[in-house]
Structure formats: C-alpha cells, structure tokens
C-alpha cells in the first residue's frame, strides 16, 4: 500500500454562489463550486508537493460525482471515497451582499456525509500516513460521524500517526456547550491544535494567545491564528509570535484558515523549525485571500517560494 | 371574508435548472425558478380571471420568501401561507440533456412543506371556496401532510365545496402500492378526477379510458388526459373524446397537466358544457408546452380566447 | 374598504443595467430590474410592517405586468394600478463605469405613467390612509401628472391625511426654475418635507440646514438629509442633528433617500420622538447602500432592529 | 465625390433580445444587437463586394453611436449619418417563445430617426449612386420621414438613379388603408418592386403572383417573394418562377427578405439575367435563415459562390 | 507497476465554444471545455469500468493544468503526462451556426503536444497494457509525433499488446496524399481498424464496406462506421452488419466516433462476440450524440446496460 | 489621397478575459475584446477629432475580421489592412485574480501580424501623414516586423513626417539586451519619445527623469511617464514636471500609456505648448483608468474638455 503524508476526511459539499451580489431571494443565477475544509487542506498540501488522501461518503448523484472528480483531478488520493444511495450529497448556498456581509444556507442535514460511520474507516490507510488531519466540523454532523472521528483518532494513536486538529467551530451545527465538550475531548488526543483566537476563547474561556495555548497543554504544539496579525505558537517552552504578511487586497477571506493549516503541516512534514512552519502557514493564508474561491488560490510550491522571497507583488505587468 | 373561486395547497419548491443542456455534474451555471403543481394551477386559474387562494408551509429563508413573493405577485391570495423555522424550503435541480431526457434531483425530504399539519388549515377559508383542488403529491410528502389532505377534504365535504383531484403520481416519493391505497381513498371523496392515462392504469389496473373512468365511479366527473390526442371524459351517462390541439413545436412539456386542470376548472366555474371545459383544458395545455417554464406560458383569458379562435398561430410577424 | 397606513403613487420604470462596468455603447448584456422612488418607499414601509398602497398607470405590455407583479409580490397593495393601451411602460438604462460614475438614459417621454390624470384618483382610497407620500418626480412628468398631484393633495387635505413630500429634483425632466415654482407650491401644502441638502439649497437659495428648514416654515416638520453625516430636523422649536451610521462598504448608493423616507415615516406612524424617527431613517439608508439594487436591501423589521442594536456587523461568519 | 453602387436610408434601432426563450415579463437577461431593414440590405451588399452608403438620424447617445460604429465597421459608408440631441435613438425588444412565436415591442415613437427630414438629404450623394433603395417602413415613421422619402425619389428620378422599393408593410406603424395609399404612390415611382406575396395581396387586392405583378405595371421589374418556394418575377413580357433552395434547418427567419433584396440588387448591378439575380436573392435569403441574427449570416461573395455551387452543405466536419 | 487495460496518447486541447449560435466574429462570450479524440476514448473506457492510461505533452500553463486535472478527475491514469515550457497548450474555437454547420479554428501549430517525441515513451507502461489505442491525428501533428507513434507501435508489437487504430483523418492538418501514405503504414501494423465509411473510401479508393474492409487485410478486425445505419465488421471469414440505434434527438454529433471506439474496445476486453462488441460501440455512439459535449454524455456501465435493455428512452418523467 | 494626421501600425490581437476573477485554470467563461497598443492610440486620437490610419496584417479568419471591423467602426482608416491565409490572427488570454494581480498568456508566435514585411508598406500613405507613431512591440515580433519598422522610419524621414516612439518594452517577447539595442536604434531616429520611468531606466541605465531624458538627446522631445505623479518633459532647454490628475477609483490600469500618447500627440497636432500637451496626456490617461477596457474609456473631445474643466467628477447623479 502506498504511503501518504497526510490523511484527512470530512464533508465536502457543492456550493452554489449567487453571480450577483444581491440577497439570494433576488438572485437569479448561481454558479457551482465545491466547499469543504478538509478537502481544502488536502488540495493545499498536494499543491505543495505532498501526497494526501481525502475521503468522504458521497451521494450516488451528479453532485457526489462532481466533488469526487474535482478533488481527484487535483491529484489527491480519493480511493477511499464511498458512494451511498441512502442520502443525497450535501449542498449549500452562499449569499454575499458585500465581501464583509456573507451568509450561508445549508442543505446538509441527513446528507450522505453525515452517514459516515466507523466501519467506513480503512485502518491500514490511516496507519500508513504521517499525519491524520481532523476538523471540528465532522463530529458536529451526526453521532456516527462523531464516532468515526474518535475511531480514526484511536487508529492514529495505535500507529503513532500524528494528529492535527483544527477546531473549525460551526455554531449552525451544534450548541457551544456541546461543541466545547466534544472538541476538548478531541483536543486532548491531538498533537497539534490550530484554533483561531475566537475559537480558542470559546473553548478555553481565556483571552490571550499565551493563556489559551497553555490551556490545551504544554506537551502539544498549539498555534493560534490571529488573522492579519499572523499567529502565536507554543510548544513546551518554545513559543513566539510570527508576523503575518501584508495583503494588498483581500478578495475572498474564505479558505484562509485551511490554507494556513496546509502551510503549517507542509512545514512540519519537512521538519523546518516551528516558527518557519507557522510563517509558511501565514504565507499560504495570505495568498489564498488574494484569489476568489476556497481552493483556486492555493499556491504551488513555486508560487509559495516566490511569495516568500517577496517577488510576487513586485512582478510588473511587463507583457 | 373574501370568497374565492378555488383554494389549493401543497409544496412549491425552488427549481434550479442548468443553463446548458449538459449533465448536472458538468453544469457550471444554474438559474432559479419555482416549481409546484398546485401553485401552477392557482396561477393558471388566476390568469384566466378567477380568484384563487394557495398556501403552503414555507421555510423562513430566502427561498421561502421568493416563492411567496412570486405567487403573490401573480395575484394569487397567499394570506394563509405559514413560515416555519423548523425546516428549510424544499428545492430541486433539473437536468435536461435534451427536451426528451429530463431528470430531477430533490432536496425536499423533511422540507418546510412536509411539516404542514391539520392545524394549519383555516376552515372558513376552505368553506368559502367553490372548489378545493387537491393533488396526489401532498399526501406523499409526510404523515402530517396526508392528514392535512384528509382534513381539508372533510372540511370541503362539510361545506359542500366541490373537490377536484389530480393524482400526480410521484414514484420517487412513495411506492406504487402505498400510492394506490391513499390516492384511491382520496379519489373516493372527489367530485372531479383528472388522471393521465398511465396514472389511470396504475390506479385501476384497467387499460381503456372508458374502463378506467368507470372504475372511479359513475357519479364522478372523470377526465382522462391522453396527451396530444386530447382527453376522454365520463360523467354518468355523459361521455366523449375531445380532440387535442396540434402544437407546432413542443418547447417544454412540463406543466401541461397543471394547465389542463386550470382550463377544465375554469370551464366548470363558468358552467360551460363538460366537453367545452375539457376543450379549454386541452387548449391551455397546448399553449403551455409552447413556452419554457411551468407557469410562464399560462395564458390570460385574452390569449386563451385568441387561441381558441385559431388566431394565435396565424398571426404574422408583421411588425 | 381596507385602511392603509400610507398611500403613494408615481412612475416606476423597468431598469436595464449593463452586466459589465463598461460604457453602454460597448455593453452587450443587460439585466432587468425595476426602479421608482415611490415604489421603493412603499416596499420599504411594507417590509417594516406597515400597510401600504402604491399605484401608477402602466403600459398594457410585459414591462407593465412585470412592475405590477414585482410590487404586488412584495405585499404592497396595487389594487389601484391602471393599465393603458395608449402608451408603453417607461424604461431606462443605467451606465455604471464605476460606483461613482453613473449615468442614466430614459425612455419615459410620453410613457404610460405620464398619462396619469386626476380622474385616475380614488378619493376614498387616499382618504382612508394616514399618510399620503408625494415626490417631486411626478409633477415633472406631464401636465396631467402635475394636476393629479395637486388633486391628490387636495383630497388629502380634505380628509386630514398627512402629506409627506420628498422633492427628488430631477433636472433631466424640467428646468430648475420650473421645478422650484411647482415644488414650492407642493411644499406649501405638505406636513413633512424631506429634502437633501443640495435640494434644499436649490429650492430655498439658503445654505445651512437651519436656514433651509426655516425657509419651508416652522409649522412643518422639515428633515434635511446630510448623507453620511446623518440628518437635521426642525419642527417648530424642536430641532437637532441626528448622526448617521458608519457604513463599512458602500455597495450601491442608489435608493438611500427612499430608504430614509421609509424609515422616517415608519417612525412617525409609530409615534416615536422625531429624533428617533430620523435615526430610523438614517439606519434604513445605511443598510440600503450596503446591498446592490434599489429595493433588494430594504430591511425587514427584524433586520432593522438588529442593525439598531449594533449586531449586524459584528455577526461572524461562523457557519 | 466617391461614387457608390447603392444608397439607402432608414431607421436602424438597437434590438434587445431575451437570452432565454421565455415571455419578456419573466426574462431577466437581454443581449444587445441592431435591427434595421435598410442597414441589413446595405451590409448584405457590402459583403457581396459592392460599395454602399447608408444613413439615418441617430440620437446623440450610446445607442446611436453603437449603431453607427456597427454599420461603419462593416465597411458601409456612413458619412451622411446625422446626430441629433432632439430625440433618443429608437430601440426595440424581441420576445421569442419559440422560433415560430415571436413578438416585438417598440420604443421608436418620436425617435431620432423619425425626425429625418428632406433637408437632411445630400442631393449629390444620391445622384452619384446607381440604385436608391427605399423601404415602406420609413414613410410610416412620421410626416417628415414620408416627405424625405418622396424628396429622395425625386432626386433619384432627376439623376436617373434606379429606385428599388421593398414595401415592408408594418401594421404596427400605420393602418392598412394609409399604408396602401402611400406605398402605391412610391411603387408608382419605383423601377424595381420586391413585395412578399402577402404584401402584394394587401396592396393589390389580387391573389396570384402573376396578377399582383401585373397590377404594379408592366414597365417595372416586379419580384414577388414566395418564401421557401422561391420567387416569381415579371418584367414586360419576361416572367418566370425561380425555385428556392432547401434549407436544412431554419435557425432564424428574420432578415430573409433583406438578404433577398441584397442578392437581387447585387445581380442587377452585375447585369446578370433577371432569373439569375432572383436566384441569387433566393440563395442569400436561404443562407441568412441558417444563422442567428439579422446581419450575422449575410454571406460574403465567396460564401455565396460556394453555396451556389452546392458545396456549402456537403462540406464535412473534417477537422 | 499497475497493469492497465488500455493505453492511449495524443493531443487534447482546450476548446472554446461560443455561447450563442452566431459566427465567431460576432460571438462575445465563450465557454471552456476540453477536446481530444484519445482522451475521449480513455474517459469512455474508464466510465465503462476499465483501467486506462492517457498521456500527452502539456504546456506548463493554466490550460495544460486544466486538461490534466479534467482527465485525471475522470479516473484515467495520467501519471505519464509531461509538462513543457517550450510551447503552449494547443487550443481551438468552435463556431456553430446550427447543429449541422460547424467550423473549427485551431491554435495548435507548434503546440506542446506537437513536441511529443519517442523519448517521452515509457516502454514498460505500454508493455503492460492489453491494448494500445492510436489515432491518425497524432502522426499529423509533427515529425516527432509521427516518430512517437511508430515507436509506440514497435513497443506494442514487441510486447504483444494489441493495437487499435482509428484513422480520424483531419485534412486541416495534412494533405490527403500524405495522410494516406502514413495512415496506411499504421494500418498495416494494427490489429483492429475503425474507419468511418468516408475515411475508408479515402484510404482505400473503394466504395463498399465489404471492399474497404478487405483492402485492409483479412487477418485484421476491420469495423466500418456507417453513422445512424450502424456498422459493418469483417474478421477473416467472419463478417456482418450491426444495426444502429434510433436516436430520438441528435443534440451534438461530435464524439460519436470516439464513443464507438470505447464501446467496441470494452467489448473486446470482455471477450464478447465481435457483433456484440460492435453493438456496444453503436450504443455508446448513440448515447453520446444525445448529450452536449464530447465526453459529458459517455455512459457508465449501468447507463449502457440500461440503454441496451431499451429502458433508457421509455423511462417516464415520473418524479 | 486623403491626408491623415497620424499613421500607426502594429499587432492588434483578440483578447479573451475571464468573466470571473479566478485563475484561468478554473475560469469557465470568457469574453472577447481586442487589445493592441497602436490601435488604442489610433482610436484615442480619432475620438479626439483627428484623422488616423492604422494597419496590420490580419489572419483571414473570424478574429481578423472582428479586429478590422472594430477599429474601422471607430472611424479609424483601415484601408491598408492586409489579410493573409498564411497564419492566424494572434490572440491572448488575461488572468485577473485581483486588479493588481494580472497575467497574460499569448498565442501570437508566428501570428499573421508577425508576417508584416517592408513590402506591405504604402509609402504614399505614410508620406502624407503629419506623424508616424511607432511602438517597441512591433520590432519584437519578428525579423520582418523589425525591418518593416525601420523601412517605415526611413519613409517618414524622407518625407519629413515626425516620428513618435513609445518603447512599450515587452520582456515576454525578447530579452532586455536585444530590446535595448533595437529600441535605442529606433529612438535615435525618433522626434518624440514617450518612455515610462522604468522603461527609461532599462534603456538608459540612469535613474532620474532628467538624466534619462538627456540620455536620449537634447534635440528630441522626451516625455517620461511617472504614473499617478504625472510626467516630466525635456526638449532642448525647455523642461518641466506636469502634475497628474487624482483618480477617484482606478478601475482598470491597462491602456493608460496609450491614452497618454493619444493625448500628447493630439496636443502636438494642435500646436499647444509642450506642457499643455503633456497635461492633455495626463488627463486622457487618468480618464482611461476609470473605465474597464483598453479603448472603451478613451474620451471624446467633449469629455476631455469637461474633464479638464474639472466638471467630470462634480457632476451629480441628478437624474
């Protein structure tokens, strides 16, 4: 069996975006894309040159096939995707009145992905990976999804696969109380935790990056995303702030966190110093928000290197 | 309370159609319309000059508001529509590879409309109508929807409101056995029944229009739709075939049956002879299939009269 | 006869906007919307929970029907709309090179609405309203429109219906001299006057909000719109400035004045203090400019309350 | 002064077509083209290698400039086009429910072109042409347009410029009685007359091509268009039927008559036998209906020759 | 190394199609797809459940990446694709005036794919396949492409991989004389040859399917495509006609031949009788022309079985 | 022969722009425009009221005809355009992730325009002009193009036609070394040179506007474009800075330099003082960047005058 650098799983949905920036009620035309935190991270890592596997349970319908083909087209291993006739592929609609006024409407209740269950896991597949990437969205989808997450963690633990955990709190899916309880259980098992500052506050009840990081435990690598300001990391006695990159124009903020995760994991896979891995996360996040779409802007290795050398935004339109 | 000619209720969904005639999997752009048999009939009757009320349970979301505004804009009374926060408005996608190769994909399970329940009925509203229009879709949506249909029938019976029943069998929603049982129960209460020939066969197990009609009972007006050939009617000893209209170009077959129902009911409301009401049904159906969309082509009274006088397709492009 | 909170009337046109931000000459695709100051106000008030009637004379053509259905769909009473075969529905084109460089091209000369005449008024309809809303556009359309405005005012006066007047000076329709003469005649009859600062200057020849307000007369409530700075009001000895709301991103400035009027009238209908009504006007205006389109962004009561409680722009994209 | 083969003039309007085949009322997107019988003929002739001048009075607005640039871009001499600030450029909307169910809605009353007046004519420009092409649309637009037509005819007569007249009856613009009177006056002055069969019937009251042709007078070349069947011509004792070309698929019937005129005039300019000129007319008409748009499908000389040699529809998709 | 059922290679280009059916000159909007005979066959086979490898030389540009991701997304093995900085990815434009009047415009001269050379071949990759699929397009692209084809044939021969050859004559790329010489050289090495009737005539100078087949040699399986009539096959003394399937509506004729090849090869891979393999070819071809696009309509195994059981076009729109 | 104010020549290509701001790889829809520095200048001058001739060698294909018709439609003399069957019209694609992140992808190698050769020049045509406008793009296209440029210069010199030279360095087409050598040869012959500051630096190796200008020679008028800061000019002892205009919103930066050239040449043609000509160049450049597209925003004489009088951005949306 082929060894993969990273394995991740979770629900990717078809996303319908209004072509005009008007309320959905008045929008007449929509375009189709995909959206999913875990597949974003998988594609991001693949583009940086790593081998990645992603899987989900997909509806046996055109939307399930579309998601499958899109992710596979990007070079991600999708051999563990499962199709079901029991439920349709989840979809959602995005309403964007302005870049800072966005709402989403889900049709994901009882979706195919919510039927993911522990039996769908291929132990060997996970066991052969270097990292297992888990988000806090999956356990919010259904009881069987939650059980699947915990079984995957158990497999990873047994085979010494490192666990990266991105809380990704979605209060449309569960209450903060329920979320806190489950996510802290997962965090307890994780090796690396990547909360946003507000997520860290919600989970820990503390306010500063330092305090939040300490709350998760010193034996873990905790990296707290601070938006344009960059990120703070703490691992045992090692700690520090890594400044973010100035973004000349934020085109689309969605997907920045997933890009950050891809950058950080890429650094860890290559054993660069933590601060350097975080800097890479900052860079990927900064590049992603400069392009429309969740995955379209994820940089290749060359684009990332060019960006880190400061070349990207000095290049002239000399044609 | 205002008296209405016809009251009807049932699920209207937002319909997303691919702009290109390709499989949904490869379609990148979709446009938004509405689709619903009962609201089609309501709009058709309104356009012919009758007063109509339609209601449903709508999600408290942009799609629910869109449906509400669209139907109200057409002049239909929507004052009994109910909004719920419990479930989203149902939606569906249409895949059209060619005009004769169409598939639909529903996101209507547990939709807002499926929560309709007997308590949502306003007895006085139905009691004041001349006709109650019922389709076989509603009882297939949920138990509470089924109960709502039977309670509405009971109200109509109590107040001598005539019941028009269009079976509209949807085998994606229930099995033929279950459908047959429930629909025959409804048919037993109906005054007017409007099956298509294949529906009549499925329900009665008989083959000819005459036999099928007799199966439903002689005291009822049974009108069997025969597609381009027209329709057959039977009411007691009165019976006959009414030839259909030649359609120069079938642009979109969807909505023909609903247009037929609107035409027939319009005739009955004006007490024209049955054969004339059927002819009106044939005419509206023929006009509808010559225009894209379910409701866009429903004719006004003037357009119908013009068509019946044979003028419509002789009109030259003399500009 | 049903009692309405507000009655208004005037020309609503079909608006064609270029889909690309290029000069019209080079634009190849256009989308269809509606545009009309009075129907904007009507829809704004309806959405805030008030009952409103709007009417116009519409061409008996697809564009007239589109306008009628759109406004009726929003829940506004359109029972007094009149169709005519004498003239087509007015239309206009919008050229938008950039958000700050907009031009319009009218096809409204001799339009259906310009044929509105005093005989089209239903005295009882106006008599039963609490407010009559008049803009300075209608009297500029034609002699018969001007007469209709004055007859409506007369009816309102006779039945003690309060008159709200928004000058809406359109120098494409008449000269400033003619405009000043007629609009001052109307202002003389109005109870509430809502000019922009530049309009106030044009009409009064004075420069400060205070002087302009005084010019219209102390017995009237004069509210002068100051754009992002907010508004100034004066009513007898009562007067003051009400600060505007900061708008994070102005998406589309058109319709702000109509939203302001809707907010103010809503406050007056609920007898809140004048300063509070003005604040409501500021709020609706600020919300409207954050959404594309004239009416699409008009807030519901809930959205307005949320905005006034400062919640709107703090809500996170927690999905 | 440059000598032109043909001079023509008349109103060309901007045409807005719904992108979807739905009633205009429900169409949300429109695309911009141009439409005008005389400019169609001018472009058709230019493409066949002749030198042509076309002019009109255009509004000094983006739509006027668009028309001007489009026709000039095709290589037609537009040096006599006049801009006016008095009126806007005429526009119209096309509703296409199916290829055989088309309606148009005009905004051309009091348009810029309707202000064309005898003073706008450049005598020398017409005098130097070989043919003056006149349609029956122009005299229907306004009194001054009618006078312009008669003055142009007078100039042509004085300078022995041959007059080609295409009746193009538009009953939306005037009554049949008025049309008949004016068009027969023009016909009396024309050298070549190109009515459709139905137009011939309306003008002459006769039924057969032979009788209709005789009605116009034996000293004239009368060519009667018979649609797919071809055309009949009569000139003194010379007469005959010329069979039309089979069209594999009629994509858009509009513009066929103008293409026919271009083909015929092209033949006459090259002094081919009448029957051959008519055959050329049939060919251009047949080619035009195989392409969308009024002018887009007008063939070049090479395309026409290829078609006449029967090659066009045998060409394989050998790529 | 993984064993594949079929290996094929050749140029796939990005295809830009005009969104309106007008001449390219007047088309303003284009949509992006891919086009390539070999990748069509590869995707067709993959969808029928076989394992397939396809490769080409791609430009190191967005269009090269798009092609790569599309084909990989379909599940085809693309591991042997090569990127080059030497030349851009080939593209072409399709002009469609009507379904029967199509022209293409190439930008493929000196494209990346034309740089394919014998050194790009991976002997083991081909050696492990059961079939090598070759078209007559590749040798027409460049000298190095021609050499690559012959080297691939040599490898296949050495490893007893069966060679399927589809002549795909493209007279835009070379003269008939040159084509005939090279294609006959390839045919001489092929085990299975799949010409269209006209191609067979061009290559052999003979007229009947029987004679043409005999011309290629009795030891080969020759299958001659006869369009809607079906196909004729000959293999030694075995021969026969296999009737085509009636197609209710030809939506897009392009890709039929590639679908035919996929169907035939699929049958051969499963060792069905030749006539059955040909019938499968006919079926896939018939399905493909009922859907827009080259690959969009290629059926899955289930869709093919359903079609062969006659179910596909009897399925009702029972929703 | 008609005398023209300015003659210019060079490659104009068809430009395909993605309709969405996503990487080309993910863009599905493209719109067609034209792009070419010399035709931009020609159209800019024509719009300012001068007579201009532009020519190129165009492919005998739809894209060549489109370019020809577009430029001719603008009123530019295109009588010297030449069609060739030897090569296709050049095209290019624009990827715009954000207004400040633009890349282009060319299909212009061996294009029709690259075949321009000295024999294509009409000596009399150039001889009769007042100015010959040359850019540094043409000599980069091919050897024959380079020779054409030098022959044109020779003709101009012989007939005392002034030469305006805009370096327009395109490092995608040649190396900086080669560019420097050839462009300096051209500069040596030019009367007016219009480099951007960075271009001046590349060519001269100097840093300040003053030094760069002096490098080109005192007998020439050198104008150095400084972006938003304006421009510096030097002519003998005359020199100075001319401040640029504040641009409220940069919509599209492309085409600013060409607009600048048009403005400057217009001033020189009218013999205004140099500083005034430069100011005109600044103004046209500032107007152009406020509109999408290369030529769409080029101002007419009236628009330019209005802008120079400061009126443009004070005009209110008083409709």
Tab-separated table of C-alpha atoms in Angstrom, chain F residues 95-269:
chain	number	residue	atom	x	y	z
F	95	UNK	CA	-5.979	36.241	-15.965
F	96	UNK	CA	-7.050	38.739	-13.341
F	97	UNK	CA	-7.014	37.456	-9.771
F	98	UNK	CA	-7.357	40.980	-8.488
F	99	UNK	CA	-6.914	44.389	-10.124
F	100	UNK	CA	-3.277	44.297	-9.043
F	101	UNK	CA	-2.519	40.679	-9.941
F	102	UNK	CA	-2.772	40.251	-13.714
F	103	UNK	CA	-1.067	37.785	-16.051
F	104	UNK	CA	-1.371	37.338	-19.803
F	105	UNK	CA	-0.989	34.236	-21.950
F	106	UNK	CA	-0.160	34.810	-25.623
F	107	UNK	CA	-0.995	32.822	-28.763
F	108	UNK	CA	0.845	35.224	-31.039
F	109	UNK	CA	4.014	33.374	-32.048
F	110	UNK	CA	4.037	33.221	-35.876
F	111	UNK	CA	0.766	35.150	-35.961
F	112	UNK	CA	-0.476	36.923	-39.056
F	113	UNK	CA	0.878	40.246	-37.797
F	114	UNK	CA	4.340	38.785	-37.316
F	115	UNK	CA	4.399	38.321	-41.104
F	116	UNK	CA	4.222	42.082	-41.717
F	117	UNK	CA	7.090	42.914	-44.056
F	118	UNK	CA	8.566	46.023	-45.660
F	119	UNK	CA	6.693	45.287	-48.890
F	120	UNK	CA	3.411	45.767	-47.049
F	121	UNK	CA	4.145	49.469	-46.575
F	122	UNK	CA	2.447	52.054	-48.778
F	123	UNK	CA	4.982	54.862	-48.997
F	124	UNK	CA	2.484	57.491	-50.079
F	125	UNK	CA	0.190	56.631	-47.167
F	126	UNK	CA	2.896	57.345	-44.634
F	127	UNK	CA	4.329	60.252	-46.567
F	128	UNK	CA	1.066	62.140	-46.396
F	129	UNK	CA	0.765	61.909	-42.612
F	130	UNK	CA	1.908	64.503	-40.100
F	131	UNK	CA	3.064	61.933	-37.551
F	132	UNK	CA	4.175	58.337	-37.716
F	133	UNK	CA	3.562	56.503	-34.443
F	134	UNK	CA	5.800	53.521	-33.680
F	135	UNK	CA	5.917	51.254	-30.626
F	136	UNK	CA	8.624	48.972	-29.371
F	137	UNK	CA	6.312	45.968	-29.612
F	138	UNK	CA	6.377	45.610	-33.391
F	139	UNK	CA	10.149	45.139	-33.789
F	140	UNK	CA	9.986	42.409	-31.141
F	141	UNK	CA	7.535	40.288	-33.125
F	142	UNK	CA	9.787	39.021	-35.951
F	143	UNK	CA	12.678	39.937	-38.177
F	144	UNK	CA	10.358	41.045	-40.948
F	145	UNK	CA	8.410	43.196	-38.492
F	146	UNK	CA	11.646	44.785	-37.352
F	147	UNK	CA	12.593	45.527	-40.955
F	148	UNK	CA	9.143	46.953	-41.548
F	149	UNK	CA	9.593	49.350	-38.666
F	150	UNK	CA	12.920	50.577	-39.974
F	151	UNK	CA	11.609	50.954	-43.507
F	152	UNK	CA	8.647	52.954	-42.199
F	153	UNK	CA	11.031	55.173	-40.287
F	154	UNK	CA	13.079	55.681	-43.427
F	155	UNK	CA	9.976	56.679	-45.370
F	156	UNK	CA	8.930	59.075	-42.648
F	157	UNK	CA	12.372	60.633	-42.552
F	158	UNK	CA	12.407	61.071	-46.311
F	159	UNK	CA	9.067	62.869	-46.245
F	160	UNK	CA	9.653	64.829	-43.038
F	161	UNK	CA	6.911	63.039	-41.185
F	162	UNK	CA	7.514	63.357	-37.458
F	163	UNK	CA	8.179	60.118	-35.610
F	164	UNK	CA	6.625	59.442	-32.190
F	165	UNK	CA	8.131	56.492	-30.434
F	166	UNK	CA	6.674	54.657	-27.430
F	167	UNK	CA	9.144	51.974	-26.250
F	168	UNK	CA	6.475	49.638	-24.762
F	169	UNK	CA	9.059	47.095	-23.622
F	170	UNK	CA	7.617	43.553	-23.566
F	171	UNK	CA	10.071	41.209	-21.908
F	172	UNK	CA	7.913	38.215	-22.792
F	173	UNK	CA	8.852	38.815	-26.425
F	174	UNK	CA	12.580	39.381	-26.274
F	175	UNK	CA	15.500	39.758	-23.861
F	176	UNK	CA	16.351	43.101	-22.349
F	177	UNK	CA	19.679	43.125	-24.173
F	178	UNK	CA	18.115	42.623	-27.589
F	179	UNK	CA	15.325	45.055	-26.746
F	180	UNK	CA	17.771	47.748	-25.631
F	181	UNK	CA	19.822	47.504	-28.799
F	182	UNK	CA	16.902	47.713	-31.219
F	183	UNK	CA	14.846	50.235	-29.282
F	184	UNK	CA	17.800	52.595	-28.970
F	185	UNK	CA	18.287	52.409	-32.723
F	186	UNK	CA	14.659	53.439	-33.165
F	187	UNK	CA	14.917	56.112	-30.504
F	188	UNK	CA	17.828	57.599	-32.375
F	189	UNK	CA	15.530	58.256	-35.326
F	190	UNK	CA	12.517	59.448	-33.350
F	191	UNK	CA	11.426	63.051	-32.835
F	192	UNK	CA	9.318	62.358	-29.781
F	193	UNK	CA	9.967	59.595	-27.237
F	194	UNK	CA	7.457	58.525	-24.598
F	195	UNK	CA	9.010	56.041	-22.158
F	196	UNK	CA	7.698	55.109	-18.742
F	197	UNK	CA	10.176	55.753	-15.946
F	198	UNK	CA	11.078	52.069	-15.598
F	199	UNK	CA	11.472	51.768	-19.357
F	200	UNK	CA	13.707	54.799	-19.367
F	201	UNK	CA	15.825	53.215	-16.670
F	202	UNK	CA	16.082	49.926	-18.560
F	203	UNK	CA	17.131	51.666	-21.760
F	204	UNK	CA	19.459	54.312	-20.350
F	205	UNK	CA	20.750	52.779	-17.150
F	206	UNK	CA	20.015	56.117	-15.483
F	207	UNK	CA	17.649	56.857	-12.636
F	208	UNK	CA	16.153	60.323	-12.730
F	209	UNK	CA	13.732	61.627	-15.320
F	210	UNK	CA	16.164	64.446	-16.095
F	211	UNK	CA	19.108	62.121	-16.718
F	212	UNK	CA	17.064	59.678	-18.719
F	213	UNK	CA	15.710	62.411	-20.947
F	214	UNK	CA	19.146	63.825	-21.523
F	215	UNK	CA	20.399	60.371	-22.459
F	216	UNK	CA	18.045	60.247	-25.451
F	217	UNK	CA	19.388	63.528	-26.752
F	218	UNK	CA	18.532	67.186	-26.402
F	219	UNK	CA	17.215	67.693	-29.887
F	220	UNK	CA	14.340	65.311	-29.151
F	221	UNK	CA	11.189	65.863	-27.181
F	222	UNK	CA	11.371	63.250	-24.426
F	223	UNK	CA	8.373	62.801	-22.153
F	224	UNK	CA	8.741	60.427	-19.230
F	225	UNK	CA	5.570	58.964	-17.748
F	226	UNK	CA	5.570	58.910	-13.953
F	227	UNK	CA	2.229	57.190	-13.300
F	228	UNK	CA	-0.099	58.971	-10.917
F	229	UNK	CA	2.541	61.611	-10.313
F	230	UNK	CA	2.208	62.844	-13.890
F	231	UNK	CA	5.088	63.272	-16.351
F	232	UNK	CA	8.392	65.013	-16.980
F	233	UNK	CA	9.324	66.526	-20.356
F	234	UNK	CA	12.515	67.835	-21.842
F	235	UNK	CA	13.065	69.477	-25.204
F	236	UNK	CA	16.313	71.329	-25.638
F	237	UNK	CA	16.405	73.702	-22.747
F	238	UNK	CA	12.702	73.547	-22.200
F	239	UNK	CA	11.757	71.137	-19.433
F	240	UNK	CA	9.410	70.557	-16.539
F	241	UNK	CA	7.141	68.370	-14.484
F	242	UNK	CA	3.400	68.265	-15.187
F	243	UNK	CA	1.326	67.013	-12.287
F	244	UNK	CA	-1.060	64.130	-12.835
F	245	UNK	CA	-4.779	64.154	-12.079
F	246	UNK	CA	-6.194	62.484	-8.980
F	247	UNK	CA	-8.182	59.423	-9.971
F	248	UNK	CA	-11.002	58.670	-7.538
F	249	UNK	CA	-11.047	54.949	-8.390
F	250	UNK	CA	-8.670	53.015	-10.645
F	251	UNK	CA	-10.949	50.538	-12.375
F	252	UNK	CA	-8.535	49.172	-14.979
F	253	UNK	CA	-4.926	50.361	-15.312
F	254	UNK	CA	-4.362	48.864	-18.767
F	255	UNK	CA	-4.312	51.331	-21.654
F	256	UNK	CA	-3.214	54.331	-19.616
F	257	UNK	CA	0.055	54.710	-21.522
F	258	UNK	CA	-1.682	54.538	-24.870
F	259	UNK	CA	-4.201	57.133	-23.746
F	260	UNK	CA	-1.297	59.295	-22.615
F	261	UNK	CA	0.276	59.033	-26.069
F	262	UNK	CA	-3.006	59.949	-27.751
F	263	UNK	CA	-3.382	62.998	-25.529
F	264	UNK	CA	0.163	64.208	-26.111
F	265	UNK	CA	0.041	63.733	-29.889
F	266	UNK	CA	-3.325	65.486	-30.015
F	267	UNK	CA	-1.762	68.477	-28.291
F	268	UNK	CA	1.231	68.496	-30.602
F	269	UNK	CA	-1.073	68.314	-33.646
